CSV table of C-alpha atoms in Angstrom, one decimal:
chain,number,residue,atom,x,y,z
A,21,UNK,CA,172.6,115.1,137.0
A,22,UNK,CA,174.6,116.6,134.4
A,23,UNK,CA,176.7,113.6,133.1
A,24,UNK,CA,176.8,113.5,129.7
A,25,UNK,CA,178.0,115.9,126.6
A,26,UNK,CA,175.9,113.9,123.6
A,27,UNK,CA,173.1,111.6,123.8
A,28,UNK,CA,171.6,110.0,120.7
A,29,UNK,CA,167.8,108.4,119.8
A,30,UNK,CA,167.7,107.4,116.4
A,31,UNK,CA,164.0,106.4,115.6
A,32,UNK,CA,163.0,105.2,119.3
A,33,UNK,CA,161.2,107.4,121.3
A,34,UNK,CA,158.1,107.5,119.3
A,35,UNK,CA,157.5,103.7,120.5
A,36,UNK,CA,158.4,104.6,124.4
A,37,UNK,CA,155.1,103.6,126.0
A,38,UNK,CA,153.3,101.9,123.5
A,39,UNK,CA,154.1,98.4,123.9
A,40,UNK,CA,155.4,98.3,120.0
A,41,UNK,CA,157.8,96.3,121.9
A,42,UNK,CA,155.8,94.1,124.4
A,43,UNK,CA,156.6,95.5,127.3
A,44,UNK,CA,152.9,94.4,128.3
A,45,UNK,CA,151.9,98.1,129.3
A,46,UNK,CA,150.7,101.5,127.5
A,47,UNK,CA,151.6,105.1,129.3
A,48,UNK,CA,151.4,107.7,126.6
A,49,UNK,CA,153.2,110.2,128.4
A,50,UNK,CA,156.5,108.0,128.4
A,51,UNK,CA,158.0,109.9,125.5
A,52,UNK,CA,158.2,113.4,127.6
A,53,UNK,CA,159.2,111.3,130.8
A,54,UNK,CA,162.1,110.2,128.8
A,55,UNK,CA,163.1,113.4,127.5
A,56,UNK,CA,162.9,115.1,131.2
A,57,UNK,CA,165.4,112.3,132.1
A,58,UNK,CA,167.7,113.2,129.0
A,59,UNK,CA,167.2,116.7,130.1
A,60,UNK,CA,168.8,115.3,132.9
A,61,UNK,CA,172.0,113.5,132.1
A,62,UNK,CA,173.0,116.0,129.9
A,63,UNK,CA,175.6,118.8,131.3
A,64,UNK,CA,175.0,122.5,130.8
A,65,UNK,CA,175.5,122.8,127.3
A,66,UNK,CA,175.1,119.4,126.5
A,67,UNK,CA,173.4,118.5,122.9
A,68,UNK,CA,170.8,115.9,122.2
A,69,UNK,CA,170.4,114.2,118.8
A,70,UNK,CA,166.8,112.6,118.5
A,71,UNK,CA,165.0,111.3,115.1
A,72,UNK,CA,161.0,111.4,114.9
A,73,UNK,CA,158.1,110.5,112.1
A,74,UNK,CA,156.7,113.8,111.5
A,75,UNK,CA,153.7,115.2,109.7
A,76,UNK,CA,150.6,116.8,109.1
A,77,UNK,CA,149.1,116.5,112.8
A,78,UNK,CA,150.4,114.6,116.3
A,79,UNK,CA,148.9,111.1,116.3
A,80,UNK,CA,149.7,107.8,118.0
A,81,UNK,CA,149.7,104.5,116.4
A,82,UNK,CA,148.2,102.2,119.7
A,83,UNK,CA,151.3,99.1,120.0
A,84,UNK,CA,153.2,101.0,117.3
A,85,UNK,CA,154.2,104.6,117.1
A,86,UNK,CA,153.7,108.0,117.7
A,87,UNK,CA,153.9,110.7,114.4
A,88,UNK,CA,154.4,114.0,115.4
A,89,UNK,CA,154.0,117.6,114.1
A,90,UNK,CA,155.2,121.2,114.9
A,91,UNK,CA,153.3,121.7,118.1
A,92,UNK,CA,154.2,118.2,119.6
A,93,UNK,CA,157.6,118.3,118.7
A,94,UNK,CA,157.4,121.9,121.0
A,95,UNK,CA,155.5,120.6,123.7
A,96,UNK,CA,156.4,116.7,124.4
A,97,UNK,CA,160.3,116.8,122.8
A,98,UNK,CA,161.7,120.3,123.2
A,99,UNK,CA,160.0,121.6,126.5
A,100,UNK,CA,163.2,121.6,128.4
A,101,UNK,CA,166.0,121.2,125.8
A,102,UNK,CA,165.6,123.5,122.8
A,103,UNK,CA,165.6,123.1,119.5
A,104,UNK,CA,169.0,124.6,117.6
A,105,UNK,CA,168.3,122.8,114.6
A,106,UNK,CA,165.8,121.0,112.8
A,107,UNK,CA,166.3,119.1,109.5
A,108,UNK,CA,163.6,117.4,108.0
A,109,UNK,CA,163.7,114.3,105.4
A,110,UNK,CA,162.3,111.3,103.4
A,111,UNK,CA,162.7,108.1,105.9
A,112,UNK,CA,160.6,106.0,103.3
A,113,UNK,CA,159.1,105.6,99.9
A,114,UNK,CA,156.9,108.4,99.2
A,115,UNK,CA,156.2,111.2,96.9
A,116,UNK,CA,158.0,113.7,98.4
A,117,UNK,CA,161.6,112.5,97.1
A,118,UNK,CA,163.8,109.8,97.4
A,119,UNK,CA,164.5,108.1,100.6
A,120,UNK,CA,167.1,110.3,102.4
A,121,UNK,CA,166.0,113.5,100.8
A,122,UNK,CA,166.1,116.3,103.0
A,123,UNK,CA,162.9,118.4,102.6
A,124,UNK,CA,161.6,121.4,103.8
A,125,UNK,CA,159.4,121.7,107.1
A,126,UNK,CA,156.3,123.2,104.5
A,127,UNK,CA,156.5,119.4,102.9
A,128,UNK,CA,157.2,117.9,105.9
A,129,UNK,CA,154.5,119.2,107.8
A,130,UNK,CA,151.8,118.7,104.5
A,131,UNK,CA,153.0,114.8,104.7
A,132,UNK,CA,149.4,112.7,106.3
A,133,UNK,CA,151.1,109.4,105.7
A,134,UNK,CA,151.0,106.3,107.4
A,135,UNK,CA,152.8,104.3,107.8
A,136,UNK,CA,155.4,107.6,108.3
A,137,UNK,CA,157.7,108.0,105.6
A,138,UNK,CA,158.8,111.9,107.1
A,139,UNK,CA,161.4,112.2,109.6
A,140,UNK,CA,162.9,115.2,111.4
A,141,UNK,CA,165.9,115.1,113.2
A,142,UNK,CA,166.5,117.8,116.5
A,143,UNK,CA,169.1,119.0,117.7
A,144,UNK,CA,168.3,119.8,120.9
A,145,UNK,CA,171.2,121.7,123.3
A,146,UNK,CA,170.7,121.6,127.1
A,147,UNK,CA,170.6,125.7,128.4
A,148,UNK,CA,174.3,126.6,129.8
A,149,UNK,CA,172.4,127.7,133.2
């Protein structure tokens, strides 16, 4: 335990568990097992990057994705690693900007969209002790 300083997920973990990538099974849960086990490689003080869809409410795509919203990103992403930062941003074409555009989380959480065109990325920092 405690191996790493930095681990990154860019646009990944919403698909853990789905089969988006015919892996031939679904477990739904597969998305906070995999943040327990980055929980776990990182040492004390160790940060985690991760990139999400976000939106208006917590949904899952069956074979595709998962969209998440305040209260998911709480309870299946930061449950053991907490968030230190939070930046929210246009991943897509949609009305909110141009792609890249960082938002705020009010227009980030009133996005419905789907496909998702709203990303957030965590920072998430492992607990010294």
């Amino acid at each position: 335990h405690g191996q790493v300083d930095c681990f990154v997920s860019i646009s990944a973990i919403e698909h853990f568990g789905l089969n988006a990538y015919g892996e031939g099974f679904i477990q739904e849960d597969l998305d906070i097992a995999s943040m327990d086990g980055i929980h776990d490689v990182l040492k004390p003080g160790g940060v985690a990057w991760i990139t999400v869809p976000y939106g208006t409410e917590f949904k899952t795509v069956p074979n595709l994705w998962r969209i998440y919203d305040r209260a998911s990103v709480r309870d299946r992403l930061a449950r053991r690693l907490p968030i230190e930062q939070a930046t929210y941003f246009v991943s897509g074409p949609c009305h909110l900007g141009p792609d890249g555009a960082v938002i705020t989380e009010e227009m980030a959480r009133a996005f419905s969209g789907d496909p998702p065109h709203v990303a957030v990325l965590l920072k998430l920092k492992k607990p010294l002790s």
